[in-house]
Structures are given as C-alpha cells and as structure tokens.
Amino acid sequence: MSLKIKFWGVRGSIACATPNHMKYGGNTSCIEVQAGDHRFVLDAGTGTRSLGDSLMKDGACVSHMLFTHTHWDHINGFPFFVPAYIPNNSFTIMAGHLMDQGGIQDVLSTQMHNPVFPVPIETMQADMVYQDFEGGENFQLFDDVRVVTAPLNHPNGATGYRIEHAGKSAVYITDTEHVEGKSDENVLRLIDGADFVIYDSTYTEEEFPSKSAGGIRPGMKVCVCVRKPAQSNSVSFTTSPIMKTILWMRLARKPRMPGTAISLSTKA
Ligand SMILES: [Zn+2]
C-alpha cells in the first residue's frame, strides 16, 4: 500500500507553451494522488487532459475529484477529461466553497455552455456525482482513506485538502493569502505532521505587494513555515507564467518532471 503523488499541471493563472516553461510543463493545476486502491484528482486545470489520456489506457476508471476552488486555471481542463465521457466510469466531484454560490455542478456546467464551449456537461456519460460541502468538514471516504479539509483565504473561497492513508498524509494547499504578521490556524492544522506538503509559490516576496489582490501568498515564506521537523517533504507549486519555475527549482527537495510520481511508502 502506498500514497503516490503525480503532478500533471503545476502552473497558475494560464497555461504556458514557451520553451521557458517546458522543464516542468506549462499546464495549470492538476495532481493525481493514488492512496492504496483509491485514486484522487486534485483540481482540473489543463493538466487534466493528459491525466485523462493516461487513465484511458488503464480501462475503467473510478475516482474522486477534489476542487480547491473554481477559478478557471483550476477547472478549464475538465471539459477535456475524456474518461468523464465514457460510460461505466465513475467520478465523485467535490468542492467546499460553493454551498452558497450555486454548487460545483452548476459552475462546471456553466463553463461548458454555449457560446463558451460547444459540448455541454450533459454529454458526459460516466456516473457523475456532485457533492458540495463546507470547507473544514472531514470525510472518511473509504475504510483506509480519510480526507481532511480546511477553508482557505482566497477571493470567492477555496479549500485545502489533506489525504490520509495507511499512516501517511499528503496536503495540497494553493491559492491562499495570509494576513501579514498573523498565523493561519486553518493552514497550520492541515499541515501539522504531514508527510508531504504541496504549497503555492506563485509570487516572490518582492512581487507580492503589487499582486495581493489575487489572494495568493508568496511561496518563499510559506515553505519556511511548512518545513517543520515533522514534514519530510514540501514542494513549491503553481509558479506564475512569468516565473519560469525558479521557485520550484529552489524549494523542492527533489524537483520532478511532469507526469513523474513521488511515492510515500506506507505500512500495510
Ligand atoms: Zn484562485
């Protein structure tokens, strides 16, 4: 049994396709977490298309899709996720920030409506279950998988996730802004003792003052914060289009190429 993490998209804001972005790829947020026999997809940015192609080679597909939020760089790969169009596949789609904003199904459907996109969500033939919850709720989704969530500080709301399996845990936090001089207890609770933390690094400290309206924390200070002794790994994530992956390379202990997996061995 293991907790296996695979990065399919690590960019924020918009997909990039210049030579400067090729080392770690130009796709926006999408991470696959395999927890024992269970698969989780974290966000559905443009990296989701490649994930879908990979899953199609494996045959029938069942997974949970957990959305941090629904700004477009986190959802615009969803219409290109081919397994969702295939009968007998099954997906549970969850979001923690839309209880009073129409719900996740409505938001995903809206981005696939005329005249924005020609193929409506109704053409997806997989068994699709849409589940909204309040950020901060926790879920025992399977006997051996628990998902802990926390509300994040971001325009229109966002949710951080912690996936626990067989004594190991991986945390995914992106698009959150800290209040200067004040700890974010929601974030600290989520990362406490985690084995692997994926954290936003869109801006440097120098850039942050002019970008704070985007609701995103600079990565350098955050990675200092998460590198408590309890954490064995942290990965800087969602570099902005202009950053050419500088933070990723400086902060990740073991920089990975897109599509490669990081495996946390667990006790069966
Ligand atoms: Zn956002």
Short mmCIF file of C-alpha atoms and ligand atoms in Angstrom, two decimals:
data_model
loop_
_atom_site.label_atom_id
_atom_site.label_comp_id
_atom_site.label_asym_id
_atom_site.label_seq_id
_atom_site.Cartn_x
_atom_site.Cartn_y
_atom_site.Cartn_z
CA MET A 1 0.00 0.00 0.00
CA SER A 2 1.29 3.45 -0.75
CA LEU A 3 0.45 7.10 -1.20
CA LYS A 4 1.60 8.06 -4.66
CA ILE A 5 1.55 11.63 -5.99
CA LYS A 6 1.80 12.62 -9.61
CA PHE A 7 1.94 16.17 -10.96
CA TRP A 8 0.09 16.75 -14.24
CA GLY A 9 -0.05 20.57 -14.09
CA VAL A 10 1.87 23.00 -11.88
CA ARG A 11 1.18 26.44 -13.38
CA GLY A 12 -1.10 29.13 -12.10
CA SER A 13 -3.27 31.66 -13.94
CA ILE A 14 -2.86 30.44 -17.51
CA ALA A 15 -1.28 27.56 -19.40
CA CYS A 16 2.08 28.41 -20.98
CA ALA A 17 3.73 26.90 -24.01
CA THR A 18 7.04 28.70 -24.47
CA PRO A 19 10.44 26.98 -24.34
CA ASN A 20 10.98 28.67 -20.97
CA HIS A 21 8.19 26.61 -19.44
CA MET A 22 8.99 23.18 -20.79
CA LYS A 23 11.17 21.85 -17.99
CA TYR A 24 8.24 21.38 -15.61
CA GLY A 25 5.50 21.81 -18.17
CA GLY A 26 3.10 24.63 -18.92
CA ASN A 27 -0.20 23.09 -17.78
CA THR A 28 -2.29 24.53 -14.96
CA SER A 29 -3.13 22.77 -11.69
CA CYS A 30 -3.83 19.06 -11.65
CA ILE A 31 -2.42 16.49 -9.22
CA GLU A 32 -3.19 12.78 -9.03
CA VAL A 33 -2.98 11.03 -5.68
CA GLN A 34 -3.18 7.26 -5.54
CA ALA A 35 -3.99 6.10 -1.99
CA GLY A 36 -3.85 2.33 -1.98
CA ASP A 37 -6.60 1.23 -4.38
CA HIS A 38 -8.22 4.66 -4.49
CA ARG A 39 -7.48 7.50 -6.88
CA PHE A 40 -7.97 11.22 -6.19
CA VAL A 41 -7.67 14.09 -8.63
CA LEU A 42 -6.87 17.47 -7.08
CA ASP A 43 -8.12 20.28 -9.31
CA ALA A 44 -8.84 20.06 -13.01
CA GLY A 45 -6.61 22.62 -14.73
CA THR A 46 -5.26 21.96 -18.21
CA GLY A 47 -3.05 19.15 -16.90
CA THR A 48 -6.25 17.12 -16.53
CA ARG A 49 -6.29 16.34 -20.25
CA SER A 50 -3.01 14.40 -20.03
CA LEU A 51 -4.17 12.66 -16.86
CA GLY A 52 -7.33 11.59 -18.69
CA ASP A 53 -5.32 10.18 -21.58
CA SER A 54 -3.25 8.19 -19.11
CA LEU A 55 -6.31 6.85 -17.30
CA MET A 56 -7.89 5.76 -20.59
CA LYS A 57 -5.04 3.29 -21.04
CA ASP A 58 -5.94 1.69 -17.68
CA GLY A 59 -9.54 0.86 -18.59
CA ALA A 60 -12.45 1.51 -16.21
CA CYS A 61 -11.83 4.48 -14.01
CA VAL A 62 -13.22 5.44 -10.61
CA SER A 63 -12.01 8.45 -8.70
CA HIS A 64 -12.80 11.42 -6.51
CA MET A 65 -12.15 14.87 -7.98
CA LEU A 66 -11.47 17.36 -5.20
CA PHE A 67 -11.56 21.02 -6.20
CA THR A 68 -9.72 23.63 -4.16
CA HIS A 69 -11.81 26.25 -5.93
CA THR A 70 -13.16 27.09 -9.35
CA HIS A 71 -11.07 29.92 -10.73
CA TRP A 72 -10.56 29.00 -14.34
CA ASP A 73 -6.97 27.75 -14.11
CA HIS A 74 -8.30 25.04 -11.77
CA ILE A 75 -11.25 23.92 -13.90
CA ASN A 76 -10.52 24.53 -17.56
CA GLY A 77 -9.13 21.05 -18.19
CA PHE A 78 -12.40 19.49 -17.01
CA PRO A 79 -14.17 19.64 -20.41
CA PHE A 80 -11.18 17.80 -21.92
CA PHE A 81 -11.15 14.98 -19.36
CA VAL A 82 -12.04 12.12 -21.70
CA PRO A 83 -12.82 9.44 -19.04
CA ALA A 84 -15.82 11.54 -17.97
CA TYR A 85 -17.43 10.92 -21.36
CA ILE A 86 -17.11 7.12 -21.11
CA PRO A 87 -19.99 5.02 -19.66
CA ASN A 88 -19.08 2.75 -16.72
CA ASN A 89 -16.50 5.19 -15.39
CA SER A 90 -17.47 6.81 -12.13
CA PHE A 91 -16.48 10.14 -10.56
CA THR A 92 -17.43 11.88 -7.34
CA ILE A 93 -16.77 15.60 -7.70
CA MET A 94 -16.40 17.59 -4.50
CA ALA A 95 -15.91 21.26 -3.64
CA GLY A 96 -16.01 23.10 -0.33
CA HIS A 97 -16.56 26.73 -1.33
CA LEU A 98 -19.76 26.78 -3.35
CA MET A 99 -22.56 25.94 -0.93
CA ASP A 100 -23.93 29.47 -1.29
CA GLN A 101 -22.67 30.07 -4.84
CA GLY A 102 -24.72 27.60 -6.87
CA GLY A 103 -22.73 24.42 -6.29
CA ILE A 104 -19.91 22.67 -8.15
CA GLN A 105 -22.11 21.07 -10.81
CA ASP A 106 -23.53 24.44 -11.80
CA VAL A 107 -20.10 26.05 -12.07
CA LEU A 108 -18.57 23.23 -14.13
CA SER A 109 -21.65 23.17 -16.34
CA THR A 110 -21.53 26.94 -16.92
CA GLN A 111 -18.02 26.79 -18.39
CA MET A 112 -19.31 24.20 -20.91
CA HIS A 113 -22.33 26.20 -22.06
CA ASN A 114 -22.84 27.93 -25.38
CA PRO A 115 -21.31 30.19 -26.54
CA VAL A 116 -18.25 29.49 -24.37
CA PHE A 117 -17.88 25.78 -25.17
CA PRO A 118 -19.69 23.63 -27.73
CA VAL A 119 -20.02 20.35 -25.76
CA PRO A 120 -22.40 20.54 -22.75
CA ILE A 121 -21.74 18.72 -19.50
CA GLU A 122 -24.77 16.52 -20.16
CA THR A 123 -22.77 14.65 -22.82
CA MET A 124 -20.54 13.21 -20.10
CA GLN A 125 -21.68 9.59 -19.89
CA ALA A 126 -19.76 8.48 -16.80
CA ASP A 127 -21.59 8.20 -13.50
CA MET A 128 -21.02 11.72 -12.16
CA VAL A 129 -21.89 12.57 -8.57
CA TYR A 130 -21.52 16.19 -7.49
CA GLN A 131 -21.08 16.89 -3.79
CA ASP A 132 -20.77 20.27 -2.15
CA PHE A 133 -19.60 20.65 1.42
CA GLU A 134 -18.43 23.33 3.81
CA GLY A 135 -14.64 23.83 3.94
CA GLY A 136 -13.50 22.40 7.29
CA GLU A 137 -15.60 19.22 7.05
CA ASN A 138 -13.75 15.89 7.13
CA PHE A 139 -14.63 12.68 5.31
CA GLN A 140 -13.89 9.00 5.87
CA LEU A 141 -14.31 8.26 2.18
CA PHE A 142 -13.08 4.66 2.49
CA ASP A 143 -12.05 2.41 5.36
CA ASP A 144 -8.43 3.27 4.65
CA VAL A 145 -8.71 6.85 3.35
CA ARG A 146 -9.64 9.95 5.33
CA VAL A 147 -9.86 13.39 3.74
CA VAL A 148 -9.45 16.44 5.97
CA THR A 149 -10.34 19.87 4.60
CA ALA A 150 -9.82 23.48 5.65
CA PRO A 151 -11.15 26.78 4.32
CA LEU A 152 -8.51 29.00 2.73
CA ASN A 153 -8.34 32.77 2.37
CA HIS A 154 -8.97 33.49 -1.30
CA PRO A 155 -11.46 35.59 -3.32
CA ASN A 156 -14.64 33.51 -3.82
CA GLY A 157 -13.33 30.96 -1.32
CA ALA A 158 -11.02 27.94 -1.58
CA THR A 159 -10.40 24.69 0.27
CA GLY A 160 -7.20 22.91 1.30
CA TYR A 161 -7.06 19.10 1.41
CA ARG A 162 -5.18 16.52 3.42
CA ILE A 163 -5.41 12.90 2.26
CA GLU A 164 -4.53 10.31 4.91
CA HIS A 165 -3.86 6.68 4.10
CA ALA A 166 -2.12 3.89 5.96
CA GLY A 167 -0.26 6.18 8.34
CA LYS A 168 0.89 8.66 5.69
CA SER A 169 -0.53 12.01 4.66
CA ALA A 170 -0.28 14.43 1.76
CA VAL A 171 -1.53 18.03 1.88
CA TYR A 172 -2.49 20.26 -1.02
CA ILE A 173 -2.88 24.00 -0.39
CA THR A 174 -2.98 26.52 -3.19
CA ASP A 175 -4.38 29.99 -3.78
CA THR A 176 -4.41 31.28 -0.25
CA GLU A 177 -3.31 34.58 1.23
CA HIS A 178 -2.03 35.02 4.74
CA VAL A 179 -2.60 38.12 6.79
CA GLU A 180 0.79 39.72 7.47
CA GLY A 181 2.00 39.03 10.99
CA LYS A 182 -0.76 36.54 11.75
CA SER A 183 -0.72 32.73 11.63
CA ASP A 184 -3.38 30.97 9.60
CA GLU A 185 -4.59 28.34 12.04
CA ASN A 186 -6.54 26.51 9.32
CA VAL A 187 -3.38 26.04 7.30
CA LEU A 188 -1.27 25.09 10.32
CA ARG A 189 -3.80 22.47 11.40
CA LEU A 190 -3.89 20.96 7.93
CA ILE A 191 -0.12 20.65 7.53
CA ASP A 192 0.61 19.57 11.10
CA GLY A 193 2.69 16.39 10.98
CA ALA A 194 2.03 15.83 7.26
CA ASP A 195 4.49 13.71 5.31
CA PHE A 196 4.18 15.69 2.11
CA VAL A 197 3.03 19.28 1.59
CA ILE A 198 2.29 20.88 -1.76
CA TYR A 199 2.10 24.65 -1.36
CA ASP A 200 1.53 27.64 -3.60
CA SER A 201 4.53 29.69 -4.70
CA THR A 202 3.09 31.97 -7.30
CA TYR A 203 4.82 35.14 -6.18
CA THR A 204 8.09 36.12 -4.57
CA GLU A 205 8.08 38.40 -1.54
CA GLU A 206 9.24 41.24 -3.82
CA GLU A 207 6.35 40.76 -6.22
CA PHE A 208 3.68 40.19 -3.60
CA PRO A 209 2.75 43.79 -2.65
CA SER A 210 1.68 44.57 -6.19
CA LYS A 211 -0.17 41.26 -6.61
CA SER A 212 -2.04 40.84 -3.37
CA ALA A 213 -5.42 41.43 -4.98
CA GLY A 214 -5.10 37.94 -6.46
CA GLY A 215 -5.35 36.42 -2.99
CA ILE A 216 -2.19 34.34 -3.21
CA ARG A 217 0.70 34.02 -0.79
CA PRO A 218 4.34 34.33 -1.90
CA GLY A 219 5.98 30.93 -1.80
CA MET A 220 9.29 31.56 -0.07
CA LYS A 221 7.92 32.45 3.35
CA VAL A 222 5.35 29.70 3.21
CA CYS A 223 7.90 27.00 2.56
CA VAL A 224 9.91 28.12 5.55
CA CYS A 225 6.70 27.81 7.54
CA VAL A 226 5.88 24.26 6.42
CA ARG A 227 9.38 22.88 6.90
CA LYS A 228 8.87 21.86 10.45
CA PRO A 229 10.73 18.72 11.52
CA ALA A 230 7.54 16.71 11.11
CA GLN A 231 7.47 17.39 7.39
CA SER A 232 9.66 15.12 5.34
CA ASN A 233 8.92 16.79 2.03
CA SER A 234 7.50 20.04 0.72
CA VAL A 235 7.00 21.05 -2.86
CA SER A 236 6.57 24.54 -4.19
CA PHE A 237 3.70 24.70 -6.65
CA THR A 238 1.73 26.89 -9.06
CA THR A 239 4.52 29.06 -10.33
CA SER A 240 3.18 32.02 -12.24
CA PRO A 241 3.59 32.15 -16.03
CA ILE A 242 6.46 34.63 -15.79
CA MET A 243 8.49 32.82 -13.16
CA LYS A 244 9.98 30.09 -15.33
CA THR A 245 9.83 27.63 -12.41
CA ILE A 246 12.51 29.43 -10.38
CA LEU A 247 10.81 28.80 -7.05
CA TRP A 248 10.06 25.21 -7.91
CA MET A 249 13.71 24.51 -8.52
CA ARG A 250 14.93 26.36 -5.44
CA LEU A 251 12.47 24.98 -2.95
CA ALA A 252 11.59 21.45 -3.91
CA ARG A 253 13.93 18.97 -2.32
CA LYS A 254 13.55 16.62 -5.22
CA PRO A 255 12.31 18.52 -8.29
CA ARG A 256 10.22 16.30 -10.51
CA MET A 257 9.32 16.39 -14.17
CA PRO A 258 5.63 16.48 -15.12
CA GLY A 259 4.00 13.08 -15.04
CA THR A 260 6.56 11.50 -12.71
CA ALA A 261 5.37 10.15 -9.40
CA ILE A 262 6.51 10.62 -5.83
CA SER A 263 5.78 7.60 -3.71
CA LEU A 264 5.38 7.59 0.06
CA SER A 265 5.70 4.03 1.27
CA THR A 266 3.22 3.06 3.94
CA LYS A 267 2.82 0.14 6.26
CA ALA A 268 0.16 -2.28 5.02
ZN ZN B 1 -7.62 31.24 -7.48
#
